PDB file of N, CA and C in Angstrom:
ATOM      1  N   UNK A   1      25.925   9.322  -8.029  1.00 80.00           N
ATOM      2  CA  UNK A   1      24.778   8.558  -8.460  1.00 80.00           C
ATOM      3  C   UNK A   1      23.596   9.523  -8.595  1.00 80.00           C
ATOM      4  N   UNK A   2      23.163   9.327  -9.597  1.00 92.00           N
ATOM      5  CA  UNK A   2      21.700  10.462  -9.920  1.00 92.00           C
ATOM      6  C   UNK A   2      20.103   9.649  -9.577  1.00 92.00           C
ATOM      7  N   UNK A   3      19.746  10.473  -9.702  1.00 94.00           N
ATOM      8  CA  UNK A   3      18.587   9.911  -8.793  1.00 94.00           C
ATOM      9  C   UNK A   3      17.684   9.086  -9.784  1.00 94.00           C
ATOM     10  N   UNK A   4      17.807   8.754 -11.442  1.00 93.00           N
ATOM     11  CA  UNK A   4      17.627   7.869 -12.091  1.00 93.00           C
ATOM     12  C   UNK A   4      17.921   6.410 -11.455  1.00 93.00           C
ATOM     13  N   UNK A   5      19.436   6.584 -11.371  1.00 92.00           N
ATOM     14  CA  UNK A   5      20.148   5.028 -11.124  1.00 92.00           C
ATOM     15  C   UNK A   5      19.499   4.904  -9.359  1.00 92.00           C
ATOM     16  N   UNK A   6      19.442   5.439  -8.890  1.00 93.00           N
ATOM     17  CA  UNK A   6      18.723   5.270  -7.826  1.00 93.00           C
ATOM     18  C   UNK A   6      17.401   4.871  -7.512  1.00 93.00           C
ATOM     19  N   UNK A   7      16.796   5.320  -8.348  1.00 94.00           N
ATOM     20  CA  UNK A   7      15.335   4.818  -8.542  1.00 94.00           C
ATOM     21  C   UNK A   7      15.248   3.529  -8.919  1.00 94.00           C
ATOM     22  N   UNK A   8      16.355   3.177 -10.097  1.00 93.00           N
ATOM     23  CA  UNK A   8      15.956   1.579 -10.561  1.00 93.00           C
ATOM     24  C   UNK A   8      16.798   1.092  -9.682  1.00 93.00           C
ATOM     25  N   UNK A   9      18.036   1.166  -8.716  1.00 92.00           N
ATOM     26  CA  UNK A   9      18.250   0.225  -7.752  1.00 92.00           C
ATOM     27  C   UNK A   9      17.279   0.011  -6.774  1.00 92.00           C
ATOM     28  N   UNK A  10      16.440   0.577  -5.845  1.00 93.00           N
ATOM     29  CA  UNK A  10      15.467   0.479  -5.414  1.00 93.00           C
ATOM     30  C   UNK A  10      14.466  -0.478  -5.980  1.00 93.00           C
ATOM     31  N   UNK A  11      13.870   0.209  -7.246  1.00 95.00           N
ATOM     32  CA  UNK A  11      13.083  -0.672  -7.632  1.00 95.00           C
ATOM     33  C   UNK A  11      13.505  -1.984  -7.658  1.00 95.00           C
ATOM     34  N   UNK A  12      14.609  -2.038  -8.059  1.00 94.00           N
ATOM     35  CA  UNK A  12      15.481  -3.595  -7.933  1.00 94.00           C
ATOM     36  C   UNK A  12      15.584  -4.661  -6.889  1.00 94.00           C
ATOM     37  N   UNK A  13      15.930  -3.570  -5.871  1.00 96.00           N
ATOM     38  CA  UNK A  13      16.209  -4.416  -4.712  1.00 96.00           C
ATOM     39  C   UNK A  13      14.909  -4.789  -3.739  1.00 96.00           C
ATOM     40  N   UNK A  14      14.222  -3.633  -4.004  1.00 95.00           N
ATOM     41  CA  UNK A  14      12.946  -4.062  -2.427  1.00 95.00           C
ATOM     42  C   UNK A  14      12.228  -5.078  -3.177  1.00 95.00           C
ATOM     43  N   UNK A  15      11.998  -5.667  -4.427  1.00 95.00           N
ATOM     44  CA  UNK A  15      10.843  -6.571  -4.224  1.00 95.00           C
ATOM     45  C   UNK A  15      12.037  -7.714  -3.708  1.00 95.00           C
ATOM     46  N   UNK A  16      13.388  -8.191  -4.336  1.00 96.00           N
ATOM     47  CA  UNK A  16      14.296  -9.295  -3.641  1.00 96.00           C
ATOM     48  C   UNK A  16      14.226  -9.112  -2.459  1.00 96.00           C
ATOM     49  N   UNK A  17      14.004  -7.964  -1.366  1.00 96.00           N
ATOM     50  CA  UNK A  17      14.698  -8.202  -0.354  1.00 96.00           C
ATOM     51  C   UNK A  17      12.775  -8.499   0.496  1.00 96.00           C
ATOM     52  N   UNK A  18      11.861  -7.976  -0.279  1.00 95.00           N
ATOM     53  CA  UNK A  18      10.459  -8.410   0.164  1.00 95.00           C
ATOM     54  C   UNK A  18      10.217 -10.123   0.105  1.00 95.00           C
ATOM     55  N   UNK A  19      10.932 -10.688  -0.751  1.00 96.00           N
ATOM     56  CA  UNK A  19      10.696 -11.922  -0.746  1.00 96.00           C
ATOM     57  C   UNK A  19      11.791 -12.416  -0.547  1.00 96.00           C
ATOM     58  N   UNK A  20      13.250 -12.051   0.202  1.00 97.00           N
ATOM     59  CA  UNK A  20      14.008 -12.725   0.932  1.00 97.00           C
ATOM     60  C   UNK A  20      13.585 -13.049   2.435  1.00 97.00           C
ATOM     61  N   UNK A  21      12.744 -11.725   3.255  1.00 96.00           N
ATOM     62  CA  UNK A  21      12.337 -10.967   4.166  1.00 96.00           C
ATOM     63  C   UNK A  21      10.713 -12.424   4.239  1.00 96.00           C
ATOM     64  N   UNK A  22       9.780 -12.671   3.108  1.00 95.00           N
ATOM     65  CA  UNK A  22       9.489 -13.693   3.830  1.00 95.00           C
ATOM     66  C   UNK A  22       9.418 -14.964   3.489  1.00 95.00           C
ATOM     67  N   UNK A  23      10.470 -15.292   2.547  1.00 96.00           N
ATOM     68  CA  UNK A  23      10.979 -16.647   2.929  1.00 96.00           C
ATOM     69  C   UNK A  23      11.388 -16.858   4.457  1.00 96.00           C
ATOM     70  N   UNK A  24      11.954 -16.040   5.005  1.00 97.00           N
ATOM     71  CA  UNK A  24      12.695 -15.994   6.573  1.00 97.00           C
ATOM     72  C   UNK A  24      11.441 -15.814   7.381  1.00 97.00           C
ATOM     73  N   UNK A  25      10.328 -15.273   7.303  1.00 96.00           N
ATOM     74  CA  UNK A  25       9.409 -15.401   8.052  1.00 96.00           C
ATOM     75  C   UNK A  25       9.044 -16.795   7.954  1.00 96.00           C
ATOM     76  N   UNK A  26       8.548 -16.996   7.044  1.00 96.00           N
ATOM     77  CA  UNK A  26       7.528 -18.265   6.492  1.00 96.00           C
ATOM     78  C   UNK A  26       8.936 -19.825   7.021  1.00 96.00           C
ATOM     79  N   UNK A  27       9.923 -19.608   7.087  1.00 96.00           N
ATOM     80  CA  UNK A  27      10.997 -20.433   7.924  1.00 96.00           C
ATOM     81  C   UNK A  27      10.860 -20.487   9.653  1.00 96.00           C
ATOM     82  N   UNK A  28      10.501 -19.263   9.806  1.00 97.00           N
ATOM     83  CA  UNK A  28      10.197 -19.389  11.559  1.00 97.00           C
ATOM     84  C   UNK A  28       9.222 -19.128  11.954  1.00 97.00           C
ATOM     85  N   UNK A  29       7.734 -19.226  11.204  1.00 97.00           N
ATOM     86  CA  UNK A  29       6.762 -19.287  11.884  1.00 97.00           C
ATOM     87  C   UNK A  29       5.909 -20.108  10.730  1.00 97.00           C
ATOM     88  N   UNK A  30       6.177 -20.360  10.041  1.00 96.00           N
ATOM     89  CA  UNK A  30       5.701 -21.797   8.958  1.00 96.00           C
ATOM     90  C   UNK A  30       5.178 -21.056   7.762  1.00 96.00           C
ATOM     91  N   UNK A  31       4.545 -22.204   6.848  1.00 94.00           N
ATOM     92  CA  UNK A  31       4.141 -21.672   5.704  1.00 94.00           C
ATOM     93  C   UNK A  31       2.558 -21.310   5.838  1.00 94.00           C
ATOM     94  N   UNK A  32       1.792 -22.331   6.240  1.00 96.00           N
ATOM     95  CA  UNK A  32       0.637 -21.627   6.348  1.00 96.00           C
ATOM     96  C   UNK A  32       0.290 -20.168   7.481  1.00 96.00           C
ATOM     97  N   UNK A  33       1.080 -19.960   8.262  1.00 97.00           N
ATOM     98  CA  UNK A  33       0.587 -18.907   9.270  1.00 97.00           C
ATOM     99  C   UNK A  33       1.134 -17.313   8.028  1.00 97.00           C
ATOM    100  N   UNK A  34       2.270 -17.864   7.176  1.00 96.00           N
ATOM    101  CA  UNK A  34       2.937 -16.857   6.736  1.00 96.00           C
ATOM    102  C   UNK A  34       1.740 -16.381   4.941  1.00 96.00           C
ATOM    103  N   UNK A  35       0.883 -17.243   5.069  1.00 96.00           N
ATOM    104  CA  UNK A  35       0.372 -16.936   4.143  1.00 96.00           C
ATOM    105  C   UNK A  35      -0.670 -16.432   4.609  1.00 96.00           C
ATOM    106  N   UNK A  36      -1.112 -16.537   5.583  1.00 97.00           N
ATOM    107  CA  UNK A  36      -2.370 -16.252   6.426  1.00 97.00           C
ATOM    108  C   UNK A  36      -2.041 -14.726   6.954  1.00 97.00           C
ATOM    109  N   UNK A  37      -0.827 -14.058   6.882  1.00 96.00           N
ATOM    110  CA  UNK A  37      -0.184 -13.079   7.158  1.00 96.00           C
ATOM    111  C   UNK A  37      -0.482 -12.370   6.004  1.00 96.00           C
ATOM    112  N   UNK A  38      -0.166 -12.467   5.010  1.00 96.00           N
ATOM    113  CA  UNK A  38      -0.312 -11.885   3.673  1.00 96.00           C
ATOM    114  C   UNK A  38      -1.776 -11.546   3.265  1.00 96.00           C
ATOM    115  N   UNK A  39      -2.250 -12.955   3.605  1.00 98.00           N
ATOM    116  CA  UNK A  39      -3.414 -12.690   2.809  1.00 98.00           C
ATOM    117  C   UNK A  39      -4.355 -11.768   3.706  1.00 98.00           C
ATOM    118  N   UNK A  40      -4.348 -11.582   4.918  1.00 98.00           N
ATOM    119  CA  UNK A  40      -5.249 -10.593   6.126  1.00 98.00           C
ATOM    120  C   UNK A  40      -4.488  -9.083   5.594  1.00 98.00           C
ATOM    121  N   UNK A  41      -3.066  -9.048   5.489  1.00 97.00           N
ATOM    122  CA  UNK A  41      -2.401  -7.806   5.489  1.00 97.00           C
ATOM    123  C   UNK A  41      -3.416  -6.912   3.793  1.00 97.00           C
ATOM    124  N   UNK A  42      -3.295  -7.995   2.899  1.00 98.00           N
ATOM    125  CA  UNK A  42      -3.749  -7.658   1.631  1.00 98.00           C
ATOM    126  C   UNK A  42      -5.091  -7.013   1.916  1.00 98.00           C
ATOM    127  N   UNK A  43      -5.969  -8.156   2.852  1.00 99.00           N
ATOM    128  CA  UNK A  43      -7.681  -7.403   3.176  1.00 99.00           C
ATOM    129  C   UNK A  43      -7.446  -6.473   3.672  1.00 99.00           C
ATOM    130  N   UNK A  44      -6.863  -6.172   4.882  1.00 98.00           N
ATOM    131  CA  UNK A  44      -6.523  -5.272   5.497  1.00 98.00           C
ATOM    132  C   UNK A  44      -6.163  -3.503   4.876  1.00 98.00           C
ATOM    133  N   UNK A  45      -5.501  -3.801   3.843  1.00 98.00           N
ATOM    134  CA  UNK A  45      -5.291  -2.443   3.293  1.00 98.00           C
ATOM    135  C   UNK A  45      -6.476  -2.897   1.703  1.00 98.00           C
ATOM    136  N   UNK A  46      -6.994  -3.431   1.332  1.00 98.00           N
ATOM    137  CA  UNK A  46      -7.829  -2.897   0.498  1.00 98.00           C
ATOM    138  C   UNK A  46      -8.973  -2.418   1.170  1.00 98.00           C
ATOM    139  N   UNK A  47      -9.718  -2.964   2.825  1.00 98.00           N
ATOM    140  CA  UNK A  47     -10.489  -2.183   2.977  1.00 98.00           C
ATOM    141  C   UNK A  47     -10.279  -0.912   3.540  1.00 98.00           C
ATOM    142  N   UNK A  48      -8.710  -0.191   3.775  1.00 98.00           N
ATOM    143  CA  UNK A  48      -8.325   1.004   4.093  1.00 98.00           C
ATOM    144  C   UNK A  48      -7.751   2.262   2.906  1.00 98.00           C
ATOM    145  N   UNK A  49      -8.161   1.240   1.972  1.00 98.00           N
ATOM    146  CA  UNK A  49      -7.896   2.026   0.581  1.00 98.00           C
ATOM    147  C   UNK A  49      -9.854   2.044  -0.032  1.00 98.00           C
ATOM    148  N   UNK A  50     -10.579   1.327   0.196  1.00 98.00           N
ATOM    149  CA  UNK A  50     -11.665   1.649  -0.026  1.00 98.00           C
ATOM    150  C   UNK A  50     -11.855   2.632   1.094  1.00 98.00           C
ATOM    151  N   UNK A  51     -11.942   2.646   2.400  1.00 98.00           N
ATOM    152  CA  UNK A  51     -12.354   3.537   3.025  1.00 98.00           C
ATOM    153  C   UNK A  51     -12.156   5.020   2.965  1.00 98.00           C
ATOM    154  N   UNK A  52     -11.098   5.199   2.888  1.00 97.00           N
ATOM    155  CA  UNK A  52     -10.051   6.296   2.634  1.00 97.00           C
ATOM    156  C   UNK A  52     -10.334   7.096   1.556  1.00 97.00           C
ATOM    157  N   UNK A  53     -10.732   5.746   0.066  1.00 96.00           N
ATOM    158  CA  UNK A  53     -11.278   6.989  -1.398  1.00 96.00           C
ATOM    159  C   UNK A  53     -12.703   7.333  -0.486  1.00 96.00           C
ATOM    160  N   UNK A  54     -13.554   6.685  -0.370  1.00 97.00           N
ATOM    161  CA  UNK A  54     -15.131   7.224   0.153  1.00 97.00           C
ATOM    162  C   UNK A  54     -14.978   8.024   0.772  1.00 97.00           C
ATOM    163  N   UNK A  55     -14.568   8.174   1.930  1.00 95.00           N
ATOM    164  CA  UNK A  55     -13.742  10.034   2.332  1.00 95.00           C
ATOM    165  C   UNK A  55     -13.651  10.773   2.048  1.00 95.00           C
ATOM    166  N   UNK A  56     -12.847  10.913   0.735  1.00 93.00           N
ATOM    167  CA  UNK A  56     -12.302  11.590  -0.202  1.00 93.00           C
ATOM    168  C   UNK A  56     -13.038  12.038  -0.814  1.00 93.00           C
ATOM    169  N   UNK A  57     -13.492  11.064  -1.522  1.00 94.00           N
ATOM    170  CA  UNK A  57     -14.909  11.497  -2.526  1.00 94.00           C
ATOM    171  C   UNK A  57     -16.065  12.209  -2.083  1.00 94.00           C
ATOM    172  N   UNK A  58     -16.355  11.629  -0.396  1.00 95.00           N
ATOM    173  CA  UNK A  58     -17.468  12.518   0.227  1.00 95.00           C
ATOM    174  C   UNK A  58     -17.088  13.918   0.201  1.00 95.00           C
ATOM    175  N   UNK A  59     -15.468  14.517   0.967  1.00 93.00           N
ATOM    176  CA  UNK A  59     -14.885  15.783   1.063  1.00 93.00           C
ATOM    177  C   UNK A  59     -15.038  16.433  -0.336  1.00 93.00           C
ATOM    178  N   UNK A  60     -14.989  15.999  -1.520  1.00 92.00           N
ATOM    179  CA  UNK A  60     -15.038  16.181  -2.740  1.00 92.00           C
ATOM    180  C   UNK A  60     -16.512  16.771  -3.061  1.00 92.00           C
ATOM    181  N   UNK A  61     -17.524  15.935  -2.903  1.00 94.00           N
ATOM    182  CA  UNK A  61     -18.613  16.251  -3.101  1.00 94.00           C
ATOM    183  C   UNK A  61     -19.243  17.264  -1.992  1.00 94.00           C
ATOM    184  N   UNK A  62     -18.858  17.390  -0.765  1.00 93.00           N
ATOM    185  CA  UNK A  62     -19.250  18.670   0.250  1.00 93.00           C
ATOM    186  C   UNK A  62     -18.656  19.684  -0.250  1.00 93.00           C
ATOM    187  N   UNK A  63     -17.225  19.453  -0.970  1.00 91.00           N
ATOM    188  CA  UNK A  63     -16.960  20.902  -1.680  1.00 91.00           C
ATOM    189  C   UNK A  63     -17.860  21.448  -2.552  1.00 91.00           C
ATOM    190  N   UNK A  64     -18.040  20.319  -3.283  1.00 90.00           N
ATOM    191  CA  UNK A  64     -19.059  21.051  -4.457  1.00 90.00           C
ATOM    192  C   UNK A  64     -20.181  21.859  -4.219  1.00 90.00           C
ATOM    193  N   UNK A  65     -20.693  21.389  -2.930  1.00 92.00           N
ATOM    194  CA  UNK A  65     -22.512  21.227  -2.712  1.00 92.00           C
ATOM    195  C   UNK A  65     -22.085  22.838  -2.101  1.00 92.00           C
ATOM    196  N   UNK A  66     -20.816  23.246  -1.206  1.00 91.00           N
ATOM    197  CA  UNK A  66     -20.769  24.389  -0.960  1.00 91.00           C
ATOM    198  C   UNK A  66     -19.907  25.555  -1.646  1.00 91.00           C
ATOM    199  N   UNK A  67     -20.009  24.820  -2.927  1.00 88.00           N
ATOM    200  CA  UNK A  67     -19.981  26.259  -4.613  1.00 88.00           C
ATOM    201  C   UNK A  67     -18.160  26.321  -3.883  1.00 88.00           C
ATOM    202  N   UNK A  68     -17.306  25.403  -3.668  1.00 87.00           N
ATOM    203  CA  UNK A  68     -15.835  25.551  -3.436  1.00 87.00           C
ATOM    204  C   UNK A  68     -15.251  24.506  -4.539  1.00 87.00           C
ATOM    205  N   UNK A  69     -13.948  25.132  -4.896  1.00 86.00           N
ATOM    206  CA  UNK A  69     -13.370  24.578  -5.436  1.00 86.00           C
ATOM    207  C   UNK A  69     -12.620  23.607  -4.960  1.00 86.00           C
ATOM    208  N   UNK A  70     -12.667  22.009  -5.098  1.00 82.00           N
ATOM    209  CA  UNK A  70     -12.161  20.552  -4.672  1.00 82.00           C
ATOM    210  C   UNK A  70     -10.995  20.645  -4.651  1.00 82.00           C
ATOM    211  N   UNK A  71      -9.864  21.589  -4.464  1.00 78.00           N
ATOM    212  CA  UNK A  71      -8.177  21.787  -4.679  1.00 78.00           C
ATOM    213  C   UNK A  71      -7.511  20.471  -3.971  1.00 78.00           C
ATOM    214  N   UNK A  72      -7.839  20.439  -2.785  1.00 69.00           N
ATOM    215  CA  UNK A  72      -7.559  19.124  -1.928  1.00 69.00           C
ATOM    216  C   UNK A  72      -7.543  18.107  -1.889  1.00 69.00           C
ATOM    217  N   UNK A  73      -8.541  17.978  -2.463  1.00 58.00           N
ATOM    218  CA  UNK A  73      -9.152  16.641  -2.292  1.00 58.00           C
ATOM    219  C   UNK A  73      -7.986  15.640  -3.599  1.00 58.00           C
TER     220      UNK A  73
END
């Protein structure tokens, strides 16, 4: 198997097995707690993906201010 056909089985399978994974939640701990799960997890990483670029961007811009090239960032 080459790492093509591998890539699209993956792609294939994790979103089925993401929403087999919580139908079975949302079965043993209900539907509203399981959406209430999602929807905190979702805030949760957009404000760690905002935080994370502002970081970035700051490290970015201290490169500049000290005449270095941003390779890293």
């Amino acid at each position: 198997m080459n790492i093509i056909q591998l890539l699209f089985l993956v792609v294939l399978i994790v979103p089925f097995a993401e929403i087999y994974l919580l139908l079975q939640v949302g079965g043993i701990i209900g539907a509203l707690p399981t959406i209430f799960l999602v929807v905190f997890t979702a805030l949760l990483g957009a404000f760690l993906l905002k935080q994370q670029g502002l970081a970035t961007f700051q490290r970015f811009q201290l490169s500049l201010a000290q005449g270095e090239v941003p390779a890293y960032e």
